GROMACS .gro file of C-alpha atoms in nm:
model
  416
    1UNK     CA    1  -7.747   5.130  -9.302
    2UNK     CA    2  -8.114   5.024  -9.347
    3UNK     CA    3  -8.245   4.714  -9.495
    4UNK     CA    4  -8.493   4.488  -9.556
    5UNK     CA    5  -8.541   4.098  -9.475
    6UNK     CA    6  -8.769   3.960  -9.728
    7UNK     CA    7  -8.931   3.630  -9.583
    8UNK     CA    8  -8.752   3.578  -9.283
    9UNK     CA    9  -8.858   3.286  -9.109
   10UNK     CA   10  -8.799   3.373  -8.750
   11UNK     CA   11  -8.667   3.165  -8.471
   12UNK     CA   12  -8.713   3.314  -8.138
   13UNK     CA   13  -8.958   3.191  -7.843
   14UNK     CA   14  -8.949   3.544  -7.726
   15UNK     CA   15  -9.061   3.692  -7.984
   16UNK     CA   16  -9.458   3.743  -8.113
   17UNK     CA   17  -9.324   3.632  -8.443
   18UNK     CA   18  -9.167   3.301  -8.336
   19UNK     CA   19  -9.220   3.068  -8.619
   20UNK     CA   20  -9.383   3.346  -8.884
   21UNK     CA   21  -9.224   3.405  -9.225
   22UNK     CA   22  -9.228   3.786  -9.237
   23UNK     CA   23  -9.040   4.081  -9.378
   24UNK     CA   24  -8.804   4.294  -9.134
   25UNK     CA   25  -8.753   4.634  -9.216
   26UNK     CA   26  -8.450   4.784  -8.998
   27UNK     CA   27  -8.370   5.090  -9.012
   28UNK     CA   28  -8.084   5.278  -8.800
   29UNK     CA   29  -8.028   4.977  -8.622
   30UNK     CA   30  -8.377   4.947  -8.485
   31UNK     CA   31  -8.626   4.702  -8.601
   32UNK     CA   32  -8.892   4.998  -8.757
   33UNK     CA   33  -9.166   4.715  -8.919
   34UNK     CA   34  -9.265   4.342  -8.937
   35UNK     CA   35  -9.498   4.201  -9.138
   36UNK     CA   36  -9.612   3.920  -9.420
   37UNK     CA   37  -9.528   4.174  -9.690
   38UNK     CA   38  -9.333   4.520  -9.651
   39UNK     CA   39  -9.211   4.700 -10.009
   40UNK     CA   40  -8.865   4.846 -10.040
   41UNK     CA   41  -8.852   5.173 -10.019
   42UNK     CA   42  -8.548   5.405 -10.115
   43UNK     CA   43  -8.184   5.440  -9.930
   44UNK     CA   44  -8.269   5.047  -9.784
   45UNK     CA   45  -8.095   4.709  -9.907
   46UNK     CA   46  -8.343   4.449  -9.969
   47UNK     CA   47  -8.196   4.117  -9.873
   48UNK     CA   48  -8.353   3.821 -10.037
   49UNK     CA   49  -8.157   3.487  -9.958
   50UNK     CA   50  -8.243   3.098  -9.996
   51UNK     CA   51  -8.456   2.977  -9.688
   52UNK     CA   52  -8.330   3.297  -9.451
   53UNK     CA   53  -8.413   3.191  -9.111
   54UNK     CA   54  -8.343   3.476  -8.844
   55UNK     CA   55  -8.267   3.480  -8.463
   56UNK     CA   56  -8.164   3.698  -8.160
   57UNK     CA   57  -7.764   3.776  -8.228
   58UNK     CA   58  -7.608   3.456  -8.172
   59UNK     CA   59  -7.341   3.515  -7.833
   60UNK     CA   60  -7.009   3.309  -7.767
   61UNK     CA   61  -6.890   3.266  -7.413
   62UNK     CA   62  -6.458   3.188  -7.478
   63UNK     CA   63  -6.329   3.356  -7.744
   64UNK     CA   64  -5.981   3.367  -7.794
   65UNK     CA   65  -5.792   3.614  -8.069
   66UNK     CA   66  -5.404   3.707  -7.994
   67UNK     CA   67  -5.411   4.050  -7.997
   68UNK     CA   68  -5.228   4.216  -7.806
   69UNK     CA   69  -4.919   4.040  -7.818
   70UNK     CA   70  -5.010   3.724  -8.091
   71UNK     CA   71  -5.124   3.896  -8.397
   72UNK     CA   72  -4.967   3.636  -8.600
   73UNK     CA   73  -5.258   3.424  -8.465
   74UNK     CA   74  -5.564   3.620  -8.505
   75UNK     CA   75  -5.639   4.040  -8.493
   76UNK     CA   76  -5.926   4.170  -8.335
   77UNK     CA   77  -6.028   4.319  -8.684
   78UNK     CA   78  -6.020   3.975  -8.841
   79UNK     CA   79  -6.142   3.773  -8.562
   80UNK     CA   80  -6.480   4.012  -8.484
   81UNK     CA   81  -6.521   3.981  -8.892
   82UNK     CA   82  -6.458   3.553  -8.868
   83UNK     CA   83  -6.745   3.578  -8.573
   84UNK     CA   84  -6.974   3.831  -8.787
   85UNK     CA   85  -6.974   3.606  -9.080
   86UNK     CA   86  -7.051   3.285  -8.812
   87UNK     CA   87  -7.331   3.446  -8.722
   88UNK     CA   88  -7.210   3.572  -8.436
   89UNK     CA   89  -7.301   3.917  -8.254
   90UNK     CA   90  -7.155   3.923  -7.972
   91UNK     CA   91  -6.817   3.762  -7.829
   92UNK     CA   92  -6.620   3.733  -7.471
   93UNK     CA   93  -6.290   3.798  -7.557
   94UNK     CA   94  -6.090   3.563  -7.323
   95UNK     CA   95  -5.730   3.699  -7.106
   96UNK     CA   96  -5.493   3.509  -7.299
   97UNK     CA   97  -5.343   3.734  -7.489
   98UNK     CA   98  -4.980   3.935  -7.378
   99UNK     CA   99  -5.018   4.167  -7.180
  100UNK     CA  100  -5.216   3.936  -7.028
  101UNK     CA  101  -5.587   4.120  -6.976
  102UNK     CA  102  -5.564   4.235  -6.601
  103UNK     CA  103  -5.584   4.582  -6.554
  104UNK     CA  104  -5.881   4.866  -6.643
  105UNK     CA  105  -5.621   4.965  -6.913
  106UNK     CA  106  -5.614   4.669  -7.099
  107UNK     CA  107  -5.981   4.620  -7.096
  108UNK     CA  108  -6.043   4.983  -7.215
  109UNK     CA  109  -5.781   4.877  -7.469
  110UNK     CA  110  -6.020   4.618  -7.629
  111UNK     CA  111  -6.341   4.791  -7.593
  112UNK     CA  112  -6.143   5.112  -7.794
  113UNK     CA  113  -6.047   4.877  -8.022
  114UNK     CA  114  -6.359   4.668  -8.139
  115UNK     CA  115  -6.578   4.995  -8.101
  116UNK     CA  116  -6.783   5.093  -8.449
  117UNK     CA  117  -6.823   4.696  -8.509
  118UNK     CA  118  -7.114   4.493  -8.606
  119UNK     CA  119  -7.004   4.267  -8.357
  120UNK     CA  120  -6.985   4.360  -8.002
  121UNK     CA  121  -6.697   4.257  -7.785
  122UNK     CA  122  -6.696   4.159  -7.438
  123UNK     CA  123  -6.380   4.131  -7.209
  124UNK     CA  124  -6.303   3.877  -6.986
  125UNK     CA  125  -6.056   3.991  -6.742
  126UNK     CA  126  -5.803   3.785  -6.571
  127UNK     CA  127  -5.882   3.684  -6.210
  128UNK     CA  128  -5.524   3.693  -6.087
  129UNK     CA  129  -5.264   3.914  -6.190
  130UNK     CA  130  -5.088   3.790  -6.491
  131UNK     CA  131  -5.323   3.522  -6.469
  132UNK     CA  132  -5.062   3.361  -6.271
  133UNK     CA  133  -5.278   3.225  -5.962
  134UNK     CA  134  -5.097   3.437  -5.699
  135UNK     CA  135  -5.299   3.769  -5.621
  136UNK     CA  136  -5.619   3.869  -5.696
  137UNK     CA  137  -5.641   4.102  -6.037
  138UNK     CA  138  -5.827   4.456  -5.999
  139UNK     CA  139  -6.145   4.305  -6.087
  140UNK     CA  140  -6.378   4.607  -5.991
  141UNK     CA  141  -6.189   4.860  -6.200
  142UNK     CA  142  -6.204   4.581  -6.511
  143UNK     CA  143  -6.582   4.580  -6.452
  144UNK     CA  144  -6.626   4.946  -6.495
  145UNK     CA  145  -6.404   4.942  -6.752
  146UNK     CA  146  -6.593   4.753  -6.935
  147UNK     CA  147  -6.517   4.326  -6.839
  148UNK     CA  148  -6.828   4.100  -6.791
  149UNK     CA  149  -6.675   3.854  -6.587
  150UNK     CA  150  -6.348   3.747  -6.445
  151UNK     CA  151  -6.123   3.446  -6.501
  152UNK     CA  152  -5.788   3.258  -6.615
  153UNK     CA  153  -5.823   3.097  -6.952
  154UNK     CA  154  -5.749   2.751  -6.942
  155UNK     CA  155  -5.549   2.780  -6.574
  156UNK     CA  156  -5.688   2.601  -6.308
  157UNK     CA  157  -5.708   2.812  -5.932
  158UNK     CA  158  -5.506   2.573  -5.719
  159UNK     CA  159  -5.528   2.752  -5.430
  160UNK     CA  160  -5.899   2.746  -5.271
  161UNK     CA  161  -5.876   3.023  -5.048
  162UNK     CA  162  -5.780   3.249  -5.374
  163UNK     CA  163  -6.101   3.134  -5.545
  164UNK     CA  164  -6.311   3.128  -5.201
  165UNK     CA  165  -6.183   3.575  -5.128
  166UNK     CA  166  -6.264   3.625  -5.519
  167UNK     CA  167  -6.632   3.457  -5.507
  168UNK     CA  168  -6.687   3.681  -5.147
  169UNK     CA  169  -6.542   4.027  -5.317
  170UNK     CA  170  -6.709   3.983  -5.654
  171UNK     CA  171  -7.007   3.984  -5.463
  172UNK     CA  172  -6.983   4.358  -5.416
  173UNK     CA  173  -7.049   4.488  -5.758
  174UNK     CA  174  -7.253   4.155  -5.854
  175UNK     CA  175  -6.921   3.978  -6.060
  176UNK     CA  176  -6.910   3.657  -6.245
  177UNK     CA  177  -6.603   3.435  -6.163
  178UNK     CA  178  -6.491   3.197  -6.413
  179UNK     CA  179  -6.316   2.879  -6.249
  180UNK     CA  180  -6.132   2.619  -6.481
  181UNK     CA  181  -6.216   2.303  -6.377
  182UNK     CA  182  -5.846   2.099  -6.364
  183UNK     CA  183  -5.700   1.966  -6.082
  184UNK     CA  184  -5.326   2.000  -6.187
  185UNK     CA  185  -5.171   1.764  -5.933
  186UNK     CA  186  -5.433   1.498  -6.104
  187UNK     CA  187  -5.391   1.558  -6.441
  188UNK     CA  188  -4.975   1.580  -6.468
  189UNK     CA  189  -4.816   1.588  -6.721
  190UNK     CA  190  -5.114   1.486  -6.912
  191UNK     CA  191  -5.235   1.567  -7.290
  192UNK     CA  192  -5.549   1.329  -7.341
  193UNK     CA  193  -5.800   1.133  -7.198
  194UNK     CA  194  -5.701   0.910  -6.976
  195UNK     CA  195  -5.860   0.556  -7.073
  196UNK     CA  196  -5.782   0.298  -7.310
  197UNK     CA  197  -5.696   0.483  -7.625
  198UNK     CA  198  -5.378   0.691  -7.441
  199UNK     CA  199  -5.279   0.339  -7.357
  200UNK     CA  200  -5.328   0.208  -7.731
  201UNK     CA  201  -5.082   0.527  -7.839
  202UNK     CA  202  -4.860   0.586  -7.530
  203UNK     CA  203  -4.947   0.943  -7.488
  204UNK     CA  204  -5.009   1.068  -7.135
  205UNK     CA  205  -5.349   1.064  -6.987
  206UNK     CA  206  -5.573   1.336  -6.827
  207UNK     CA  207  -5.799   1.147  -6.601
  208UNK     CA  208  -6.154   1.272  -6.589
  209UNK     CA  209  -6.144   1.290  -6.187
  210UNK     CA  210  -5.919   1.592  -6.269
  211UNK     CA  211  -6.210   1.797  -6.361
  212UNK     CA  212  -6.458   1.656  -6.139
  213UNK     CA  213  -6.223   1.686  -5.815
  214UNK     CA  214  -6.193   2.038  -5.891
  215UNK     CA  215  -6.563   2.142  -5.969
  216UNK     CA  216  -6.639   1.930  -5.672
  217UNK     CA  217  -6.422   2.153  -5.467
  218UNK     CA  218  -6.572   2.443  -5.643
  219UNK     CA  219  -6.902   2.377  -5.543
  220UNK     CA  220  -6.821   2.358  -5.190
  221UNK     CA  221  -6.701   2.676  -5.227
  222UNK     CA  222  -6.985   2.808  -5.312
  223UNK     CA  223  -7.195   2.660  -5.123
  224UNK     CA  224  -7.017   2.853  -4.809
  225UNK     CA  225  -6.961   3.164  -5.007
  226UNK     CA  226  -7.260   3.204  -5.222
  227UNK     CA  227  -7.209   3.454  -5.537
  228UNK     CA  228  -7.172   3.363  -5.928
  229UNK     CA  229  -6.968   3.045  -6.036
  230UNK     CA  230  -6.926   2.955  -6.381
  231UNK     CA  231  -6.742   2.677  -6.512
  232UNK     CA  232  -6.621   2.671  -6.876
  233UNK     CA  233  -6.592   2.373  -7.084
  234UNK     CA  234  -6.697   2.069  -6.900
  235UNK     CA  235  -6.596   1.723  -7.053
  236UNK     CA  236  -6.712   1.470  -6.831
  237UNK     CA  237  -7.012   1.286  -6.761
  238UNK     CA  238  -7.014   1.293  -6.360
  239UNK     CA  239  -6.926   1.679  -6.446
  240UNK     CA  240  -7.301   1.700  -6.550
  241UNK     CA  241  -7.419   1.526  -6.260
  242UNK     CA  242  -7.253   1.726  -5.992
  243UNK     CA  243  -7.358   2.076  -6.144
  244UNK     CA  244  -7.690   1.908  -6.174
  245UNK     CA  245  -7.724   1.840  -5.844
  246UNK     CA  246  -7.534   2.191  -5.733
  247UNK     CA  247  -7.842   2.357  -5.919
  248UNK     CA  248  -8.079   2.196  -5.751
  249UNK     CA  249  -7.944   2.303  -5.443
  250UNK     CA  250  -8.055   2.647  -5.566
  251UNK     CA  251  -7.626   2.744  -5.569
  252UNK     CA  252  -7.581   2.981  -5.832
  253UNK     CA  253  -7.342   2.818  -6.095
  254UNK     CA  254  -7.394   2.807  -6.443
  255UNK     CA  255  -7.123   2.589  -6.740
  256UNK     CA  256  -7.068   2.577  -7.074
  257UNK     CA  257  -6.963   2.301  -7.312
  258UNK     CA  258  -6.760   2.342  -7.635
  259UNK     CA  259  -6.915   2.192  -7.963
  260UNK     CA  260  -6.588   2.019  -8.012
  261UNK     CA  261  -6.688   1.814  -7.725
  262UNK     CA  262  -7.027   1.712  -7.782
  263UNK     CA  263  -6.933   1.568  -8.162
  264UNK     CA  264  -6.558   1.452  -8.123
  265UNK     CA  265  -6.440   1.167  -7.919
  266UNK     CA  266  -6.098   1.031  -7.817
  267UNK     CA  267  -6.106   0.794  -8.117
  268UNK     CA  268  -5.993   1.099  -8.334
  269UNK     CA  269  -5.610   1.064  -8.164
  270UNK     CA  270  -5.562   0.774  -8.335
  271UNK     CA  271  -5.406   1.015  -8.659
  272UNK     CA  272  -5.207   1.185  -8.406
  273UNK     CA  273  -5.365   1.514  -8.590
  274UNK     CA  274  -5.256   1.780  -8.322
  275UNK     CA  275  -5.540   1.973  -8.445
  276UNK     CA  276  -5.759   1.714  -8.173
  277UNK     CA  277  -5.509   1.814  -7.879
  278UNK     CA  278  -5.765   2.083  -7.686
  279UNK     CA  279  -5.791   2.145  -7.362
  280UNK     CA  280  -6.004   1.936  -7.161
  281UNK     CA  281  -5.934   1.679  -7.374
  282UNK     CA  282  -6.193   1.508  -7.564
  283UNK     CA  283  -6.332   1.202  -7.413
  284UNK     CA  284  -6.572   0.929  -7.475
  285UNK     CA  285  -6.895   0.863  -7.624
  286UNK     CA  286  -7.064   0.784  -7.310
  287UNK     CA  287  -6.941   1.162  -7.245
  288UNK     CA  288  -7.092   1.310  -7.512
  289UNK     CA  289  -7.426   1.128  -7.421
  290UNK     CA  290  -7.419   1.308  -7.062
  291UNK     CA  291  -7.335   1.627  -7.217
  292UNK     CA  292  -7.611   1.587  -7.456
  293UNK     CA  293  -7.883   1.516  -7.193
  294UNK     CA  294  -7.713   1.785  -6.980
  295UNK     CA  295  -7.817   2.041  -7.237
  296UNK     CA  296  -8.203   1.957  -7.279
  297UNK     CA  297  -8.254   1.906  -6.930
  298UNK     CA  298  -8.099   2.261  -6.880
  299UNK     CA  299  -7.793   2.142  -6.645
  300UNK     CA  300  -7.557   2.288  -6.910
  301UNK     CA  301  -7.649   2.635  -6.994
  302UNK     CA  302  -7.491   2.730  -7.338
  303UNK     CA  303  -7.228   2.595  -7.592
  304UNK     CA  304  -6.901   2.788  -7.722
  305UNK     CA  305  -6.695   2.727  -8.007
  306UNK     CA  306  -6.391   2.751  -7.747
  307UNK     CA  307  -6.232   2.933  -8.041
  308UNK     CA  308  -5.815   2.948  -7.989
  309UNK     CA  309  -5.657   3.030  -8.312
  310UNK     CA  310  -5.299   2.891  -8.318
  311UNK     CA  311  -5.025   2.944  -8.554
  312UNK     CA  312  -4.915   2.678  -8.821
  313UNK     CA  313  -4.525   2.691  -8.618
  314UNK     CA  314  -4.699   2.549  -8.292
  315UNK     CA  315  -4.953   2.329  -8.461
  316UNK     CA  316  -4.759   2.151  -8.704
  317UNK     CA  317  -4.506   1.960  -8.491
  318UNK     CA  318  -4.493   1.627  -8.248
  319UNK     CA  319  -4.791   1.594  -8.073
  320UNK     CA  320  -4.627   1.628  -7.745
  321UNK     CA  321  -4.450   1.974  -7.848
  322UNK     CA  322  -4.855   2.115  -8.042
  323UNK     CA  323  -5.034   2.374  -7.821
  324UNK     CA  324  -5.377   2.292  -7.715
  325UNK     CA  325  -5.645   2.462  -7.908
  326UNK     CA  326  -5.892   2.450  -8.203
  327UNK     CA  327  -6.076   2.767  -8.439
  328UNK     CA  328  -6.473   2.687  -8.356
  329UNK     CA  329  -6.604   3.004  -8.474
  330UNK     CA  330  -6.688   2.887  -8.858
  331UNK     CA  331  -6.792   2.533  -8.756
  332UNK     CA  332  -6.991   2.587  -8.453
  333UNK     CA  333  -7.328   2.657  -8.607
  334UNK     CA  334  -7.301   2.372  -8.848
  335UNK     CA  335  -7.186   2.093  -8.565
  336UNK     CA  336  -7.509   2.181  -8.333
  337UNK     CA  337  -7.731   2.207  -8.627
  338UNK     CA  338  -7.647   1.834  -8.702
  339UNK     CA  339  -7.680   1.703  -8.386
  340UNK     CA  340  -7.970   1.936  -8.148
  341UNK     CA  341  -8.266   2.047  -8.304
  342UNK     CA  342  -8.284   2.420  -8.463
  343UNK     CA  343  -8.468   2.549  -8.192
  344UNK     CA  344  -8.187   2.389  -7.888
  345UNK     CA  345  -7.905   2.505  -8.138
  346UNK     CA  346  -8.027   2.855  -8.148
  347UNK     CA  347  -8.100   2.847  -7.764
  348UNK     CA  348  -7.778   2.710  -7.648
  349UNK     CA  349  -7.598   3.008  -7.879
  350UNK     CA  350  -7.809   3.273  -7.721
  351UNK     CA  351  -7.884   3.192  -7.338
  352UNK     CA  352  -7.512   3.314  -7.257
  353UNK     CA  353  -7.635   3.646  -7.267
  354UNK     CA  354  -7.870   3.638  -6.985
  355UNK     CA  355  -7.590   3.433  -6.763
  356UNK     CA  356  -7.331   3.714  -6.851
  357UNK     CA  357  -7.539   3.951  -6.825
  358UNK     CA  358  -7.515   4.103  -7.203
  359UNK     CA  359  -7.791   4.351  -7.420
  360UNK     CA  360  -8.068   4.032  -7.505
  361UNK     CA  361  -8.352   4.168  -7.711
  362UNK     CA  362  -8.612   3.918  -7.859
  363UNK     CA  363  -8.698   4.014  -8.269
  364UNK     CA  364  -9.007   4.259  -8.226
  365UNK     CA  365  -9.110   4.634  -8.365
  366UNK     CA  366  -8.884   4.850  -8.147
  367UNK     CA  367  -8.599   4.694  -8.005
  368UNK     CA  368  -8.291   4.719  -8.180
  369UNK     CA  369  -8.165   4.490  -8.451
  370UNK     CA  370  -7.943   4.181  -8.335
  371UNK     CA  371  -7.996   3.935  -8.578
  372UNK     CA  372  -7.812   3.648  -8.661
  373UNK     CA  373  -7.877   3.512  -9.056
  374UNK     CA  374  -7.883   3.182  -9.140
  375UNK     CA  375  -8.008   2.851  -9.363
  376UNK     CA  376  -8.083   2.497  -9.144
  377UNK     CA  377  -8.105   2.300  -9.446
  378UNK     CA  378  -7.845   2.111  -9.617
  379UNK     CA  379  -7.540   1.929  -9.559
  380UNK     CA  380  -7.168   1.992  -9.667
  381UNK     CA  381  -6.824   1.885  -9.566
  382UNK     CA  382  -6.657   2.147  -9.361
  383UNK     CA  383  -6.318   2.224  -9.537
  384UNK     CA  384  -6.032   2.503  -9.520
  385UNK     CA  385  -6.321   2.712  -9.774
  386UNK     CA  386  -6.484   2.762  -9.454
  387UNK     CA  387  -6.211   2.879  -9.278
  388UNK     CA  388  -6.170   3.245  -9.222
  389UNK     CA  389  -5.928   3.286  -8.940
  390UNK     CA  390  -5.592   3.360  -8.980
  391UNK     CA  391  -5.450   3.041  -8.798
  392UNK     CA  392  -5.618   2.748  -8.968
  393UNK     CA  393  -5.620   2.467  -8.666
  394UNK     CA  394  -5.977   2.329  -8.672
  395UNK     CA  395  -6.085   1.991  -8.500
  396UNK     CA  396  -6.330   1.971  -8.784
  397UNK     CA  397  -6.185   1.937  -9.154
  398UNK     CA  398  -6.365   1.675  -9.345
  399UNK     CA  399  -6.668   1.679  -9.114
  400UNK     CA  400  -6.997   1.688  -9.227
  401UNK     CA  401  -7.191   1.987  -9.098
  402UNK     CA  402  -7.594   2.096  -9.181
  403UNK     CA  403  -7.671   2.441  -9.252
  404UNK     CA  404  -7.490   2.775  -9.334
  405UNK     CA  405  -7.495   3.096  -9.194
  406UNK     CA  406  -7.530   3.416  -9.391
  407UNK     CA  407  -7.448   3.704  -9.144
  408UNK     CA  408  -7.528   3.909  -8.881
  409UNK     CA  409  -7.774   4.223  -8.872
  410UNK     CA  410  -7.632   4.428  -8.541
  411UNK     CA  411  -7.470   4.772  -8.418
  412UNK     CA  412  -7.657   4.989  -8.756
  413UNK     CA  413  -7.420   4.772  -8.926
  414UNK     CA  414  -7.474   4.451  -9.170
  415UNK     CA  415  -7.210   4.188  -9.255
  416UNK     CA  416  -7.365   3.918  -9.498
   0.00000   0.00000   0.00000
């Protein structure tokens, strides 16, 4: 397909047009012109929206789905169009899904089966086999299979010496291991934050030194091993200071934070809605704070939706019985937009793809087209309209968001 963006106001530093209100003419998937004023010519779809802004294909670092295994949660076909129409172009598609994703089969399984989409998908394979903690996973056949980095979703590695042999192999072919930062024998039996609101309504607390005694220990690790550390989803204030000062160091560990966790606090359990029960739990406001200064001093490198569709039959019950997990992918744009500026929001949805080492072309004459669509302006209350996943378990019902996205522009393909 070809079109044309009529006044596109683009937002990318990278780019020569950063700033510039231009017309994009793509054609074949490449970006063929730029300029104040193109004319449509024929066999290309002029696209003319209300106050299009334009940026480098937004990229999401945990992505969750269900196929294989929990379909009745989310499909690949579904879940790469939810992302598409979030305005996002490319996706890591996290291990949880049964079989669990730990083999070169099951990665080739995924790339087969999100191939010819506007939205590209990335595996993450399992660390461990069956993501079980036990014995390393074939993590150099994933990688040429297709996986971008290795890791068990939402399992913490309790044994160091497991995580210290995986950060000295990966080494070999240049892998990225993913470490989630839990100590188990800390946080229990645990379901929220531990602090004076799981005291207020007797539910089980999840201390924060269970996350920082485990990237603590991480960080020593690689100190002595060196290689590629990256920590999903940190929570906790002292969590920003310790990768802080690991970076400074010069150790090579990078961390994302879920947008659930930079607008939601602890305060929510008081409704006992089980759609707040995520994993870390959300904390406090003087968390959200360090998070927030983490990510414009650059400690925190990018921000995922953290998107784990869950069906109604395991979100719907006592909170103690609920799985962990919230959908991000329609919400995330909206909740940075309201609380970073444009230009952070749109950095802290792209700068994933240098860490994880995905296709990262700036919007110029040339390159291909990876363009994520979207309005700033405006405010609305995010509601189950908004919602197209398949499992409908968002944190953020009845939130106010700012913006709205239009699309995605990538692969020859649009979605808009």
């Amino acid at each position: 397909m070809n079109f044309l963006l009529k006044a596109a106001t683009v937002i990318d530093p990278s780019s020569p047009f950063h700033h510039q209100t231009v017309d994009i003419l793509i054609e074949n998937g490449i970006i063929k012109d730029i300029d104040a004023l193109l004319e449509v010519s024929e066999n290309v779809e002029e696209i003319k929206l209300h106050n299009l802004h334009v940026s480098k294909g937004w990229f999401d670092s945990s992505v969750s789905y269900g196929e294989p295994g929990y379909e009745e949660r989310e499909t690949i076909e579904n879940g790469l169009f939810v992302a598409a129409k979030s305005g996002f172009t490319g996706i890591a598609l996290n291990p949880n899904t049964l079989p669990i994703t730990d083999t070169s089969a099951s990665v080739g399984f995924l790339k087969g089966k999100s191939s010819q989409n506007a939205v590209s998908l990335y595996p993450i394979g399992a660390l461990t086999v069956k993501s079980e903690g036990v014995d390393l996973a074939e993590l150099y056949d994933m990688q040429q299979a297709g996986a971008i980095a290795f890791g068990d979703y939402k399992k913490a590695i309790q044994n160091p010496n497991l995580l210290k042999i995986a950060l000295l192999y990966a080494q070999n072919f240049d892998g990225l291991v993913l470490s989630y930062p839990q100590d188990n024998n800390i946080a229990g039996k645990g379901m929220v934050h531990e602090e004076e609101q799981s005291t207020l309504l007797g539910l089980k607390g999840i201390p924060a030194l269970a996350e920082e005694l485990q990237i603590s220990r991480d960080l020593f690790l690689l100190e002595y091993t060196g290689g590629k550390l990256h920590i999903p989803t940190i929570s906790t204030a002292k969590s920003v200071q310790l990768i802080r000062e690991a970076k400074a160091k010069g150790l090579q560990v990078t961390c994302s934070v879920s947008a659930h966790h930079l607008y939601l606090t602890d305060q929510e359990l008081s409704s006992f809605d089980t759609n707040y029960k995520v994993l870390p739990p959300l904390r406090t406001q003087k968390d959200i704070e360090a998070l927030l200064e983490g990510i414009k001093d650059g400690t925190i490198d990018m921000v995922t939706s953290d998107h784990q569709p869950i069906d109604i039959e395991h979100k719907k019950v006592e909170f103690d019985n609920a799985k962990y997990g919230t959908i991000g992918l329609e919400s995330t744009f909206g909740i940075l937009n309201s609380i970073l500026s444009l230009e952070q929001t749109i950095n802290v949805l792209t700068s994933g793809r240098d860490v994880f080492k995905v296709e990262n072309l700036s919007i110029d004459k040339g390159n291909k087209a990876n363009l994520s669509l979207f309005n700033p302006k405006g405010t609305t209350t995010f509601s189950l309209d908004h919602v197209l996943s398949t499992s409908k378990n968002s944190a953020f019902l009845g939130k106010e968001i700012t913006g709205n996205v239009y699309g995605v522009i990538s692969n020859g393909k649009g979605i808009i």
